[in-house]
Structures are given as C-alpha cells and as structure tokens.
Tab-separated table of C-alpha atoms in Angstrom:
chain	number	residue	atom	x	y	z
A	1	UNK	CA	10.377	-7.779	1.631
A	2	UNK	CA	10.330	-8.422	-2.139
A	3	UNK	CA	8.806	-11.570	-3.606
A	4	UNK	CA	9.192	-13.190	-6.996
A	5	UNK	CA	8.805	-10.680	-9.889
A	6	UNK	CA	5.851	-10.926	-12.259
A	7	UNK	CA	6.477	-12.196	-15.745
A	8	UNK	CA	4.958	-9.345	-17.754
A	9	UNK	CA	6.879	-8.241	-20.808
A	10	UNK	CA	9.131	-5.213	-20.162
A	11	UNK	CA	8.541	-1.923	-21.945
A	12	UNK	CA	11.214	-1.078	-24.538
A	13	UNK	CA	13.903	1.086	-22.905
A	14	UNK	CA	14.075	4.793	-23.803
A	15	UNK	CA	16.626	5.912	-26.436
A	16	UNK	CA	18.815	7.805	-23.924
A	17	UNK	CA	19.241	6.593	-20.360
A	18	UNK	CA	17.155	8.730	-17.939
A	19	UNK	CA	18.744	11.224	-15.593
A	20	UNK	CA	18.635	10.978	-11.836
A	21	UNK	CA	15.915	13.624	-11.658
A	22	UNK	CA	13.807	11.816	-14.221
A	23	UNK	CA	14.137	8.519	-12.366
A	24	UNK	CA	13.246	10.171	-9.058
A	25	UNK	CA	10.058	11.495	-10.637
A	26	UNK	CA	9.296	8.033	-12.035
A	27	UNK	CA	9.944	6.318	-8.688
A	28	UNK	CA	7.744	8.912	-6.940
A	29	UNK	CA	4.896	8.100	-9.257
A	30	UNK	CA	5.355	4.336	-8.764
A	31	UNK	CA	5.329	4.798	-4.985
A	32	UNK	CA	2.192	6.921	-5.163
A	33	UNK	CA	0.687	4.111	-7.208
A	34	UNK	CA	1.630	1.504	-4.628
A	35	UNK	CA	0.911	3.409	-1.427
A	36	UNK	CA	-1.997	5.556	-2.618
A	37	UNK	CA	-1.834	9.231	-3.471
A	38	UNK	CA	-3.850	10.371	-0.496
A	39	UNK	CA	-1.215	8.946	1.837
A	40	UNK	CA	1.578	10.879	0.258
A	41	UNK	CA	2.232	14.278	-1.155
A	42	UNK	CA	4.806	14.412	-3.982
A	43	UNK	CA	6.932	16.691	-1.870
A	44	UNK	CA	7.335	13.974	0.781
A	45	UNK	CA	9.459	11.706	-1.427
A	46	UNK	CA	13.028	12.923	-1.769
A	47	UNK	CA	16.356	11.155	-2.298
A	48	UNK	CA	16.916	10.812	1.447
A	49	UNK	CA	13.450	9.426	2.156
A	50	UNK	CA	13.788	6.019	3.782
A	51	UNK	CA	11.443	3.179	2.817
A	52	UNK	CA	11.200	1.798	6.310
A	53	UNK	CA	11.170	4.767	8.659
A	54	UNK	CA	9.703	7.563	6.537
A	55	UNK	CA	7.356	5.670	4.231
A	56	UNK	CA	6.663	2.662	6.506
A	57	UNK	CA	6.540	0.607	3.335
A	58	UNK	CA	4.862	-2.667	4.146
A	59	UNK	CA	6.198	-5.973	2.794
A	60	UNK	CA	3.215	-6.352	0.487
A	61	UNK	CA	3.940	-2.866	-0.890
A	62	UNK	CA	7.588	-3.831	-1.477
A	63	UNK	CA	6.367	-6.710	-3.602
A	64	UNK	CA	4.037	-4.384	-5.503
A	65	UNK	CA	6.897	-1.910	-6.008
A	66	UNK	CA	9.190	-4.619	-7.355
A	67	UNK	CA	6.511	-5.689	-9.849
A	68	UNK	CA	6.002	-2.126	-11.038
A	69	UNK	CA	9.768	-1.599	-11.406
A	70	UNK	CA	9.921	-4.657	-13.622
A	71	UNK	CA	7.009	-3.385	-15.716
A	72	UNK	CA	8.523	0.085	-15.972
A	73	UNK	CA	12.200	-0.698	-16.594
A	74	UNK	CA	12.364	-4.273	-17.721
A	75	UNK	CA	14.859	-6.916	-16.670
A	76	UNK	CA	17.834	-4.493	-16.920
A	77	UNK	CA	16.837	-3.311	-13.456
A	78	UNK	CA	16.988	-6.472	-11.312
A	79	UNK	CA	15.529	-5.145	-8.093
A	80	UNK	CA	15.038	-8.584	-6.538
A	81	UNK	CA	18.672	-9.630	-7.064
A	82	UNK	CA	19.828	-6.269	-5.713
A	83	UNK	CA	17.764	-6.680	-2.523
A	84	UNK	CA	18.948	-10.291	-2.171
A	85	UNK	CA	22.514	-9.083	-1.741
A	86	UNK	CA	21.656	-6.778	1.137
A	87	UNK	CA	22.088	-7.476	4.815
A	88	UNK	CA	19.518	-6.417	7.380
A	89	UNK	CA	21.162	-3.090	8.267
A	90	UNK	CA	21.281	-2.095	4.600
A	91	UNK	CA	17.618	-2.971	4.135
A	92	UNK	CA	16.639	-1.016	7.253
A	93	UNK	CA	18.492	2.071	6.009
A	94	UNK	CA	17.416	1.816	2.364
A	95	UNK	CA	16.503	5.172	0.808
A	96	UNK	CA	14.728	6.301	-2.339
A	97	UNK	CA	18.035	7.837	-3.446
A	98	UNK	CA	19.793	4.469	-3.360
A	99	UNK	CA	17.042	2.964	-5.482
A	100	UNK	CA	17.303	5.871	-7.939
A	101	UNK	CA	21.096	5.381	-8.181
A	102	UNK	CA	20.630	1.659	-8.733
A	103	UNK	CA	18.127	2.245	-11.536
A	104	UNK	CA	20.290	4.893	-13.236
A	105	UNK	CA	23.361	2.632	-13.039
A	106	UNK	CA	21.459	-0.388	-14.312
A	107	UNK	CA	20.141	1.516	-17.333
A	108	UNK	CA	23.326	3.315	-18.369
B	1	UNK	CA	2.827	-43.254	30.764
B	2	UNK	CA	5.031	-40.538	29.272
B	3	UNK	CA	6.480	-37.255	30.496
B	4	UNK	CA	6.300	-34.060	28.414
B	5	UNK	CA	8.132	-30.791	29.076
B	6	UNK	CA	6.765	-27.681	27.332
B	7	UNK	CA	9.396	-24.946	26.894
B	8	UNK	CA	7.921	-21.496	26.293
B	9	UNK	CA	8.845	-17.791	26.208
B	10	UNK	CA	6.994	-15.395	28.557
B	11	UNK	CA	4.541	-14.402	25.823
B	12	UNK	CA	0.808	-15.033	26.251
B	13	UNK	CA	0.136	-15.855	22.619
B	14	UNK	CA	2.803	-18.542	22.623
B	15	UNK	CA	1.746	-20.103	25.914
B	16	UNK	CA	-2.049	-20.229	25.506
B	17	UNK	CA	-2.211	-22.880	22.768
B	18	UNK	CA	-0.061	-25.239	24.858
B	19	UNK	CA	-2.477	-25.202	27.792
B	20	UNK	CA	-5.210	-27.278	26.181
B	21	UNK	CA	-2.565	-29.630	24.743
B	22	UNK	CA	-1.112	-30.161	28.208
B	23	UNK	CA	-4.579	-30.748	29.620
B	24	UNK	CA	-5.293	-33.338	26.921
B	25	UNK	CA	-2.055	-35.173	27.719
B	26	UNK	CA	-2.819	-35.167	31.440
B	27	UNK	CA	-6.321	-36.506	30.780
B	28	UNK	CA	-4.624	-39.443	29.061
B	29	UNK	CA	-2.572	-40.136	32.169
B	30	UNK	CA	0.702	-38.485	31.132
B	31	UNK	CA	2.803	-36.050	33.156
B	32	UNK	CA	3.232	-32.517	31.818
B	33	UNK	CA	5.315	-29.563	33.023
B	34	UNK	CA	6.061	-26.107	31.655
B	35	UNK	CA	9.516	-24.488	31.700
B	36	UNK	CA	10.245	-20.827	31.042
B	37	UNK	CA	11.150	-17.516	32.665
B	38	UNK	CA	9.191	-16.791	35.862
B	39	UNK	CA	7.122	-13.644	36.381
B	40	UNK	CA	4.245	-13.676	33.913
B	41	UNK	CA	4.303	-17.388	33.099
B	42	UNK	CA	2.957	-19.100	36.217
B	43	UNK	CA	-0.183	-16.917	36.112
B	44	UNK	CA	-0.938	-18.088	32.554
B	45	UNK	CA	-0.911	-21.758	33.473
B	46	UNK	CA	-3.857	-23.749	34.817
B	47	UNK	CA	-4.088	-23.929	38.620
B	48	UNK	CA	-1.878	-26.734	39.888
B	49	UNK	CA	0.197	-26.965	36.698
B	50	UNK	CA	3.834	-27.881	37.222
B	51	UNK	CA	6.083	-24.916	36.426
B	52	UNK	CA	9.891	-25.036	36.326
B	53	UNK	CA	11.501	-21.581	36.169
B	54	UNK	CA	14.452	-21.287	33.794
B	55	UNK	CA	15.758	-17.947	35.064
B	56	UNK	CA	16.002	-15.803	38.160
B	57	UNK	CA	13.041	-13.441	38.525
B	58	UNK	CA	15.387	-10.461	38.125
B	59	UNK	CA	16.277	-11.448	34.559
B	60	UNK	CA	12.802	-12.444	33.415
B	61	UNK	CA	10.699	-9.299	33.737
B	62	UNK	CA	12.852	-6.961	31.600
B	63	UNK	CA	11.681	-8.959	28.565
B	64	UNK	CA	8.463	-6.921	28.547
B	65	UNK	CA	10.377	-3.667	28.970
B	66	UNK	CA	12.626	-4.618	26.061
B	67	UNK	CA	9.640	-5.349	23.862
B	68	UNK	CA	8.193	-1.933	24.668
B	69	UNK	CA	11.277	-0.365	23.093
B	70	UNK	CA	10.227	-1.971	19.851
B	71	UNK	CA	6.874	-0.206	19.646
B	72	UNK	CA	7.764	2.158	16.806
B	73	UNK	CA	9.580	-0.414	14.693
B	74	UNK	CA	8.231	-1.928	11.486
B	75	UNK	CA	9.521	-4.222	8.756
B	76	UNK	CA	13.200	-5.171	8.695
B	77	UNK	CA	13.988	-3.021	11.753
B	78	UNK	CA	11.456	-4.995	13.765
B	79	UNK	CA	12.946	-8.243	12.478
B	80	UNK	CA	16.425	-7.261	13.544
B	81	UNK	CA	15.171	-6.151	16.943
B	82	UNK	CA	13.192	-9.336	17.478
B	83	UNK	CA	16.202	-11.596	16.962
B	84	UNK	CA	19.080	-9.450	18.264
B	85	UNK	CA	17.347	-7.878	21.229
B	86	UNK	CA	14.739	-10.433	22.245
B	87	UNK	CA	15.000	-14.004	21.026
B	88	UNK	CA	18.755	-14.626	21.034
B	89	UNK	CA	19.334	-13.007	24.461
B	90	UNK	CA	16.289	-14.873	25.759
B	91	UNK	CA	17.756	-18.145	24.521
B	92	UNK	CA	21.134	-17.493	26.109
B	93	UNK	CA	19.490	-16.551	29.392
B	94	UNK	CA	17.262	-19.665	29.411
B	95	UNK	CA	19.669	-22.443	28.394
B	96	UNK	CA	21.107	-23.355	31.802
B	97	UNK	CA	17.743	-23.193	33.534
B	98	UNK	CA	16.100	-25.275	30.797
B	99	UNK	CA	18.788	-27.892	31.220
B	100	UNK	CA	18.125	-27.960	34.984
B	101	UNK	CA	14.401	-28.338	34.290
B	102	UNK	CA	15.100	-31.311	32.023
B	103	UNK	CA	17.395	-32.823	34.660
B	104	UNK	CA	14.724	-32.400	37.330
B	105	UNK	CA	11.624	-33.424	35.344
B	106	UNK	CA	13.206	-36.115	33.141
B	107	UNK	CA	10.862	-35.688	30.155
B	108	UNK	CA	10.568	-38.237	27.363
B	109	UNK	CA	9.691	-35.524	24.836
B	110	UNK	CA	10.063	-31.738	24.727
B	111	UNK	CA	7.514	-29.444	23.089
B	112	UNK	CA	9.521	-26.314	22.236
B	113	UNK	CA	7.961	-23.012	21.186
B	114	UNK	CA	9.540	-21.688	17.989
B	115	UNK	CA	10.668	-18.639	19.981
B	116	UNK	CA	12.018	-20.581	22.994
B	117	UNK	CA	15.210	-21.659	21.237
B	118	UNK	CA	16.840	-22.736	24.514
B	119	UNK	CA	14.499	-25.748	24.539
B	120	UNK	CA	15.744	-26.817	21.115
B	121	UNK	CA	19.376	-26.327	22.167
B	122	UNK	CA	18.955	-28.484	25.269
B	123	UNK	CA	16.990	-31.166	23.379
B	124	UNK	CA	19.733	-31.404	20.754
B	125	UNK	CA	22.525	-31.376	23.292
B	126	UNK	CA	20.911	-34.206	25.281
B	127	UNK	CA	19.699	-36.124	22.244
B	128	UNK	CA	16.053	-35.948	23.384
B	129	UNK	CA	13.152	-36.107	20.915
B	130	UNK	CA	11.372	-32.777	20.551
B	131	UNK	CA	8.641	-31.096	18.526
B	132	UNK	CA	8.401	-27.451	17.513
B	133	UNK	CA	5.292	-25.610	18.714
B	134	UNK	CA	4.408	-23.125	15.961
B	135	UNK	CA	1.751	-20.867	17.477
B	136	UNK	CA	1.991	-18.704	14.367
B	137	UNK	CA	2.620	-20.096	10.895
B	138	UNK	CA	4.550	-17.251	9.239
B	139	UNK	CA	8.010	-18.815	9.729
B	140	UNK	CA	6.872	-22.005	7.997
B	141	UNK	CA	6.581	-20.146	4.670
B	142	UNK	CA	10.366	-19.450	4.614
B	143	UNK	CA	9.859	-15.671	4.529
B	144	UNK	CA	13.574	-14.915	4.178
B	145	UNK	CA	14.021	-17.021	1.040
B	146	UNK	CA	14.334	-13.881	-1.118
B	147	UNK	CA	16.870	-12.327	1.264
B	148	UNK	CA	19.726	-14.858	1.438
B	149	UNK	CA	22.076	-12.462	3.277
B	150	UNK	CA	19.561	-12.002	6.052
B	151	UNK	CA	18.750	-15.703	6.093
B	152	UNK	CA	22.472	-16.536	6.277
B	153	UNK	CA	22.990	-14.093	9.133
B	154	UNK	CA	20.184	-15.665	11.136
B	155	UNK	CA	21.381	-19.225	10.511
B	156	UNK	CA	24.849	-18.159	11.616
B	157	UNK	CA	23.453	-16.751	14.856
B	158	UNK	CA	21.546	-19.967	15.549
B	159	UNK	CA	24.667	-22.042	14.937
B	160	UNK	CA	26.757	-19.818	17.230
B	161	UNK	CA	24.144	-20.238	19.945
B	162	UNK	CA	24.426	-24.026	19.721
B	163	UNK	CA	28.215	-24.152	19.563
B	164	UNK	CA	28.395	-21.893	22.637
B	165	UNK	CA	26.187	-24.422	24.411
B	166	UNK	CA	28.587	-27.230	23.591
B	167	UNK	CA	26.914	-28.737	20.538
B	168	UNK	CA	29.330	-30.055	17.930
B	169	UNK	CA	29.709	-27.464	15.091
B	170	UNK	CA	28.866	-30.027	12.415
B	171	UNK	CA	25.646	-30.906	14.184
B	172	UNK	CA	24.899	-27.226	14.786
B	173	UNK	CA	25.172	-26.627	11.049
B	174	UNK	CA	22.567	-29.286	10.268
B	175	UNK	CA	18.870	-29.002	11.079
B	176	UNK	CA	17.273	-25.829	12.406
B	177	UNK	CA	16.466	-24.731	15.955
B	178	UNK	CA	13.223	-23.209	14.666
B	179	UNK	CA	11.982	-26.421	13.011
B	180	UNK	CA	12.508	-29.749	14.725
B	181	UNK	CA	13.465	-32.646	12.449
B	182	UNK	CA	11.093	-34.739	14.587
B	183	UNK	CA	8.086	-32.641	13.606
B	184	UNK	CA	6.303	-29.307	13.869
B	185	UNK	CA	2.900	-28.742	15.475
B	186	UNK	CA	1.299	-25.873	13.537
B	187	UNK	CA	-1.791	-24.566	15.332
B	188	UNK	CA	-3.567	-23.752	12.110
B	189	UNK	CA	-4.963	-25.540	9.068
B	190	UNK	CA	-4.115	-25.507	5.389
B	191	UNK	CA	-7.439	-23.778	4.724
B	192	UNK	CA	-5.991	-20.680	6.374
B	193	UNK	CA	-2.288	-21.297	5.670
B	194	UNK	CA	-2.830	-21.885	1.972
B	195	UNK	CA	-2.704	-25.311	0.342
B	196	UNK	CA	-0.303	-24.000	-2.313
B	197	UNK	CA	2.167	-22.441	0.135
B	198	UNK	CA	5.607	-23.963	0.731
B	199	UNK	CA	6.103	-25.616	4.096
B	200	UNK	CA	8.647	-27.872	5.872
B	201	UNK	CA	8.150	-31.581	5.202
B	202	UNK	CA	7.106	-32.661	8.673
B	203	UNK	CA	4.441	-30.107	9.587
B	204	UNK	CA	1.310	-31.312	11.363
B	205	UNK	CA	-1.580	-28.883	10.800
B	206	UNK	CA	-3.427	-29.650	14.022
B	207	UNK	CA	-5.707	-26.589	13.987
B	208	UNK	CA	-5.955	-23.949	16.727
B	209	UNK	CA	-5.768	-24.962	20.367
B	210	UNK	CA	-8.238	-22.609	22.009
B	211	UNK	CA	-8.635	-22.931	25.753
B	212	UNK	CA	-11.755	-23.358	27.824
B	213	UNK	CA	-13.703	-20.149	28.398
B	214	UNK	CA	-12.262	-18.161	31.282
B	215	UNK	CA	-14.472	-16.679	34.025
B	216	UNK	CA	-16.562	-13.742	32.867
B	217	UNK	CA	-14.610	-10.491	33.180
B	218	UNK	CA	-16.835	-7.573	34.151
B	219	UNK	CA	-18.273	-6.595	30.789
B	220	UNK	CA	-21.422	-4.526	30.205
B	221	UNK	CA	-23.255	-7.211	28.217
B	222	UNK	CA	-26.494	-5.220	28.292
B	223	UNK	CA	-24.822	-2.505	26.174
B	224	UNK	CA	-24.812	-4.885	23.175
B	225	UNK	CA	-28.013	-4.269	21.238
B	226	UNK	CA	-29.519	-7.192	19.311
B	227	UNK	CA	-30.591	-4.913	16.432
B	228	UNK	CA	-27.129	-3.872	15.249
B	229	UNK	CA	-24.066	-5.691	13.911
B	230	UNK	CA	-21.141	-5.844	16.340
B	231	UNK	CA	-17.490	-5.244	15.521
B	232	UNK	CA	-14.541	-6.015	17.802
B	233	UNK	CA	-11.428	-3.875	17.293
B	234	UNK	CA	-8.260	-5.297	18.829
B	235	UNK	CA	-4.611	-4.643	18.042
B	236	UNK	CA	-3.309	-6.997	20.716
B	237	UNK	CA	-2.112	-5.779	24.098
B	238	UNK	CA	1.363	-4.591	23.147
B	239	UNK	CA	0.445	-2.788	19.938
B	240	UNK	CA	-2.467	-0.961	21.522
B	241	UNK	CA	0.091	1.468	22.957
B	242	UNK	CA	1.145	2.610	19.477
B	243	UNK	CA	-2.313	2.525	17.955
B	244	UNK	CA	-3.623	5.977	18.829
B	245	UNK	CA	-3.872	7.111	15.218
B	246	UNK	CA	-5.554	3.865	14.216
B	247	UNK	CA	-8.053	4.103	17.072
B	248	UNK	CA	-8.846	7.720	16.134
B	249	UNK	CA	-9.569	6.590	12.572
B	250	UNK	CA	-11.780	3.793	13.902
B	251	UNK	CA	-13.781	6.098	16.154
B	252	UNK	CA	-14.287	8.502	13.258
B	253	UNK	CA	-15.247	5.670	10.895
B	254	UNK	CA	-17.850	4.218	13.235
B	255	UNK	CA	-19.542	7.435	14.378
B	256	UNK	CA	-23.043	7.657	12.877
B	257	UNK	CA	-22.780	4.126	11.487
B	258	UNK	CA	-25.450	1.506	12.085
B	259	UNK	CA	-23.249	-0.778	14.135
B	260	UNK	CA	-21.782	-1.157	17.604
B	261	UNK	CA	-18.044	-1.434	18.086
B	262	UNK	CA	-16.047	-2.692	21.056
B	263	UNK	CA	-12.559	-1.204	20.917
B	264	UNK	CA	-9.908	-2.846	23.083
B	265	UNK	CA	-7.646	0.041	24.054
B	266	UNK	CA	-6.467	2.051	27.029
B	267	UNK	CA	-9.259	4.669	27.267
B	268	UNK	CA	-6.809	7.566	27.048
B	269	UNK	CA	-5.788	6.385	23.563
B	270	UNK	CA	-9.361	6.377	22.271
B	271	UNK	CA	-10.948	9.425	23.910
B	272	UNK	CA	-14.482	10.732	23.385
B	273	UNK	CA	-15.929	7.704	21.635
B	274	UNK	CA	-19.301	8.164	19.927
B	275	UNK	CA	-22.292	6.519	21.691
B	276	UNK	CA	-22.148	3.375	19.551
B	277	UNK	CA	-18.517	2.648	20.462
B	278	UNK	CA	-17.400	1.055	23.744
B	279	UNK	CA	-13.733	1.425	24.701
B	280	UNK	CA	-12.362	-1.084	27.220
B	281	UNK	CA	-8.785	-1.758	28.292
B	282	UNK	CA	-9.537	-5.477	28.530
B	283	UNK	CA	-12.334	-7.721	27.319
B	284	UNK	CA	-13.167	-11.417	27.813
B	285	UNK	CA	-12.365	-12.053	24.161
B	286	UNK	CA	-13.318	-15.725	23.929
B	287	UNK	CA	-16.725	-15.047	25.508
B	288	UNK	CA	-17.268	-11.859	23.491
B	289	UNK	CA	-16.448	-13.229	20.025
B	290	UNK	CA	-19.630	-15.323	19.640
B	291	UNK	CA	-21.590	-12.043	20.016
B	292	UNK	CA	-19.574	-10.293	17.271
B	293	UNK	CA	-20.149	-10.099	13.491
B	294	UNK	CA	-16.672	-8.983	12.377
B	295	UNK	CA	-13.255	-8.352	13.888
B	296	UNK	CA	-10.728	-5.611	13.116
B	297	UNK	CA	-7.320	-6.948	14.060
B	298	UNK	CA	-3.584	-6.436	13.679
B	299	UNK	CA	-3.520	-10.011	12.325
B	300	UNK	CA	-1.992	-11.583	15.409
B	301	UNK	CA	-2.343	-15.320	14.841
B	302	UNK	CA	-4.323	-16.093	17.986
B	303	UNK	CA	-6.942	-13.368	17.442
B	304	UNK	CA	-7.243	-14.316	13.783
B	305	UNK	CA	-7.769	-17.989	14.652
B	306	UNK	CA	-10.200	-17.218	17.493
B	307	UNK	CA	-12.208	-14.996	15.136
B	308	UNK	CA	-12.258	-17.562	12.325
B	309	UNK	CA	-13.119	-20.299	14.835
B	310	UNK	CA	-16.291	-18.268	15.401
B	311	UNK	CA	-16.850	-17.932	11.655
B	312	UNK	CA	-16.184	-14.179	11.721
B	313	UNK	CA	-14.760	-12.221	8.754
B	314	UNK	CA	-11.848	-9.887	9.472
B	315	UNK	CA	-10.395	-6.515	8.608
B	316	UNK	CA	-6.648	-6.925	9.062
B	317	UNK	CA	-4.162	-4.081	9.663
B	318	UNK	CA	-0.799	-5.840	10.098
B	319	UNK	CA	1.945	-3.959	11.902
B	320	UNK	CA	5.120	-6.105	11.902
B	321	UNK	CA	6.741	-9.523	12.606
B	322	UNK	CA	4.479	-12.346	11.411
B	323	UNK	CA	1.403	-10.132	11.038
B	324	UNK	CA	1.790	-9.157	7.345
B	325	UNK	CA	2.046	-12.828	6.411
B	326	UNK	CA	-0.951	-13.864	8.519
B	327	UNK	CA	-2.933	-10.917	7.094
B	328	UNK	CA	-2.100	-12.152	3.606
B	329	UNK	CA	-3.335	-15.655	4.545
B	330	UNK	CA	-6.683	-14.177	5.618
B	331	UNK	CA	-7.026	-12.148	2.414
B	332	UNK	CA	-5.991	-15.045	0.151
B	333	UNK	CA	-8.541	-17.277	1.842
B	334	UNK	CA	-11.201	-14.665	1.056
B	335	UNK	CA	-12.048	-14.267	4.735
B	336	UNK	CA	-11.102	-10.608	5.076
B	337	UNK	CA	-9.897	-7.284	3.766
B	338	UNK	CA	-6.545	-5.651	4.468
B	339	UNK	CA	-6.059	-1.976	5.391
B	340	UNK	CA	-2.925	-0.020	6.118
B	341	UNK	CA	-1.997	0.366	9.787
B	342	UNK	CA	0.347	3.350	9.405
B	343	UNK	CA	-1.451	6.604	8.487
B	344	UNK	CA	-4.757	4.763	8.842
B	345	UNK	CA	-7.724	6.651	7.381
B	346	UNK	CA	-11.311	6.580	8.633
B	347	UNK	CA	-12.763	6.286	5.123
B	348	UNK	CA	-10.695	3.196	4.277
B	349	UNK	CA	-11.369	1.510	7.607
B	350	UNK	CA	-15.087	2.279	7.408
B	351	UNK	CA	-15.333	0.952	3.874
B	352	UNK	CA	-13.482	-2.246	4.792
B	353	UNK	CA	-15.678	-2.941	7.810
B	354	UNK	CA	-18.794	-2.260	5.796
B	355	UNK	CA	-17.626	-4.617	3.072
B	356	UNK	CA	-16.988	-7.604	5.341
B	357	UNK	CA	-20.292	-7.038	7.144
B	358	UNK	CA	-22.427	-6.803	4.000
B	359	UNK	CA	-20.739	-9.071	1.434
B	360	UNK	CA	-21.549	-12.612	2.568
B	361	UNK	CA	-18.597	-14.150	0.746
B	362	UNK	CA	-16.205	-13.121	3.505
B	363	UNK	CA	-18.336	-14.799	6.171
B	364	UNK	CA	-18.693	-17.885	3.970
B	365	UNK	CA	-14.934	-18.127	3.535
B	366	UNK	CA	-14.528	-17.720	7.303
B	367	UNK	CA	-17.006	-20.583	7.780
B	368	UNK	CA	-14.913	-22.825	5.507
B	369	UNK	CA	-11.904	-22.185	7.724
B	370	UNK	CA	-14.034	-22.663	10.840
B	371	UNK	CA	-15.035	-26.129	9.598
B	372	UNK	CA	-11.416	-26.985	8.837
B	373	UNK	CA	-10.496	-26.033	12.392
B	374	UNK	CA	-13.129	-28.359	13.812
B	375	UNK	CA	-11.971	-31.205	11.572
B	376	UNK	CA	-8.304	-30.741	12.473
B	377	UNK	CA	-8.821	-31.684	16.107
B	378	UNK	CA	-6.652	-29.100	17.838
B	379	UNK	CA	-5.346	-30.213	21.248
B	380	UNK	CA	-6.403	-33.857	20.786
B	381	UNK	CA	-4.494	-34.161	17.508
B	382	UNK	CA	-1.473	-32.404	19.004
B	383	UNK	CA	-1.561	-34.864	21.912
B	384	UNK	CA	-1.687	-37.770	19.424
B	385	UNK	CA	1.453	-36.544	17.656
B	386	UNK	CA	3.261	-36.048	20.961
B	387	UNK	CA	2.250	-39.507	22.188
B	388	UNK	CA	3.510	-41.072	18.949
B	389	UNK	CA	6.890	-39.436	19.375
B	390	UNK	CA	7.106	-40.546	23.023
B	391	UNK	CA	6.324	-44.137	22.070
B	392	UNK	CA	8.786	-44.422	19.175
B	393	UNK	CA	11.573	-46.892	19.998
C-alpha cells in the first residue's frame, strides 16, 4: 500500500511526452530498482504483469515505488491520489500496463 | 467482585495473551469466562476455565479450512479475503451465541478481540462497557488511511453488521467495532510500536502477555551445542505450509555455517537438512527461546514479542496481513533486518542472519524493547485497566 510521498524536488519533464514503450522501459527499471535485479529478469515485466500476483510487490516496495515515481516524473504523476481512488478489487488486479497508461496520460 | 467475559476468535495467537490476563483477574477474586466458537478453543484455555461456546461445533471448524484457502494470497488480496471470507462471516455466525453467553454469564465488562467483532456488536447492543484486545498492533496505525475507498468499504461493512444486529444506524455510524471507545489493550509497548506512530487516543500499551511455560514437549535438548550460536526459524503454523521455498533457502544458507538452526516446519517441506539444522514440526517455543541467539520469523506479533522478551534480534520475512507492519516496527526499532519472503534467496537470508548475530546493535535494541516489556506490566496492567472499567459508576 502506498504511503506519503517524499518531498524531493521533481526532475524537469522531458520536452516531448514519452511514449508507452518508453514509459514501460522506465517503469521496468524502477521496479528492478525497488525489488532487486536478481529477483527479476527484464523480460518478466510486461504490460499485463500484475503487481500483486505476478510480482508479489510488498507494501514497503509499493511505498518505495511511489517515491521513485515522484522523483522520476514529478508531481504531474500523482500516484498516491490515483491509488487512493481505487477500491480493493482494482488494487488486487492492478497491472504494470495500467500504471504505464496512467503515467502517459498524466504527462500528455 | 466483578465478572469479565473474554470474546475471542478460534485463533491461537489471539487467545494466548488473554489467558494470563484472565488468570490475573481470577487471582484478584474476579470471575472470568471465555466465549467463542468451540472446537479448538477449549483446548487453548487453562484447565477448569469457564468456556461458553458461541456456535454449533459444525460451524466452527471450517474456519481453519477457510483460512487454508488463503495460503497463496498476499497484499490486498489477503486483506479482502480476511474480511470478506473470515472475519465478517465469523462475526455473523457468532453474534447470537455471544448474546446467549452474555445472558448466561452476566458480565460487567467484555474484553473483545479485535477480530471477534460479534463481541463488540453485542456489547454495543446491550450498552455494556467493553475493551478491545489488540493482540497485534498493526490496525492501530490506521493502515488504510491512504486508501479511503478501501477504508470506506470496510466501515460500511462494519455498519451493516451492526444494523443487521438491531443497532440503531446512527449509533452504528459512530465509533468503531475494531476500537472500543472505552479503551484498547495493546499487548505491546511504544518502544516496539514506535513513539512517533499515530494511534487511537485511548490505547493502553500494557506490554506482551506471555503465559506460564507449558510442559516440556519432547525436544532433543542435547542436540544444542554450547559452542555455536542458535537460530530459530519459524513462519507460524499456518504459513509453514506455503514456506517450502523459504525453508529451502534457509537450509542452503545455513549449511556449512558456524551455527545451529532449529527450523519449525513439517519435515517434508524441509527435506535433507544439513547436520547443523534440526527440522521439527512443533517446538516448545517459550522454553526454547532462552537458548536461542536470533529468530527468523514471518513477523507474527506473538513470535516477535516472545523473541524480543528474550532480548533476541530478529530477521523478519513478512508474508501478509499485519506482518509487514510489525516487520517494519522491528526494523525501525533497530532490533532486526527484513528480507523478502517471496522468491527468498539463500545469500540474502544468510547475510541477514549473520548480521544480526554479529552486529551487537541489534541485540542492544532488542534489549531496550525487552526492558520496556518488563516495565509495562503485561497481564497485571491489563487487569488494572479492566478493573477500573468495571468499577466506573
């Protein structure tokens, strides 16, 4: 479950909004950062990969992910507010693809 | 003298802390009874304890079978399962029987486990004073604060439960079945919980309530060598079934290491242990802990508190429910190191165990918590709070 975001300054956004593929690659690298690269192979993280069932992302790792998203994308991507609107079934089913879509939409 | 009814679910970890509290109250001349589903419960109570069953036997036992279905679940899926499949049905099934128990025993005060919601429903419906028994402290930190939809769903379910039982909707919407407005007995201390952590206003940190040592289970005490450090590995009885990968990592981590490990697991889940590892399906944990130097645990609250009560540092591998929060309490207090449970790796587990055994700071932090436990009073303090409530006009 996500906690309060850190208060680091956001990086300046790129000139053109990133594509879906670019964001997927970025999210993969953040997840490898959070979970540890020996636990994952790049090929394991696709759009349909689920945080809960496939990655078994622990609550402390969710918090770490939300902090890294803030660092990477700045306050345009409000991951905590997005999660706060979800009900339990949506959280259980949450996939990497939905996160990618959310980031792309937030930045465009 | 006063009469106290303890309402509990059929879960060992939730019942055990109430035993010493009940004994303390009886020593002071009060009457104490326990109410809950039959089956497992009577065997957990002290000989001669008064037990009032809240259900037919046929309904009670499937609780364990239901919980076994949850073995593979983590995170939000486990949360949903816990409430929708276990706690809310349990409450509905227990309400009538709990009311009969209250009618029969005529308590002055109810002590209601935070997962035996039926006790809270009946106390509210009858206007009886009651305290919450928090045998784990995770709920006290308001873990759903960042997920208002989920929090709202759960509050709605708790209100529905009360209205179904005949409580006025306005009253159902005020207060919380999980946290009595009369007070909460938290069997922990702020040294472990975290002095800076949010908590409800009326929490009493009474410290752990650890029972008297049970008779010595058959354990090969002579196997423990005095020359080597000893590590206990326990994931709790239910989780042991899903821990085969974790146990394999542990066995690999400990082979050729200068230590002895006691692994609590069904032997078929931890096959071919190296000579310095003993695998047992059950151990006399309270008697064994004083012989240990570190504990590897899933961060179940009782095992964590029993370990810290012995001044032992921990390696915590939380799986679900309250465990991630309790694991975080241990790490924040400096009394242990966290490792991943899923996809557990021998190298990480070995390094973590080595660290808590060799870096004295973990043991020192555990000793700080141990001292706080002793100062908090445990069952005696809990009995004081209960007596106060019974005596209030």
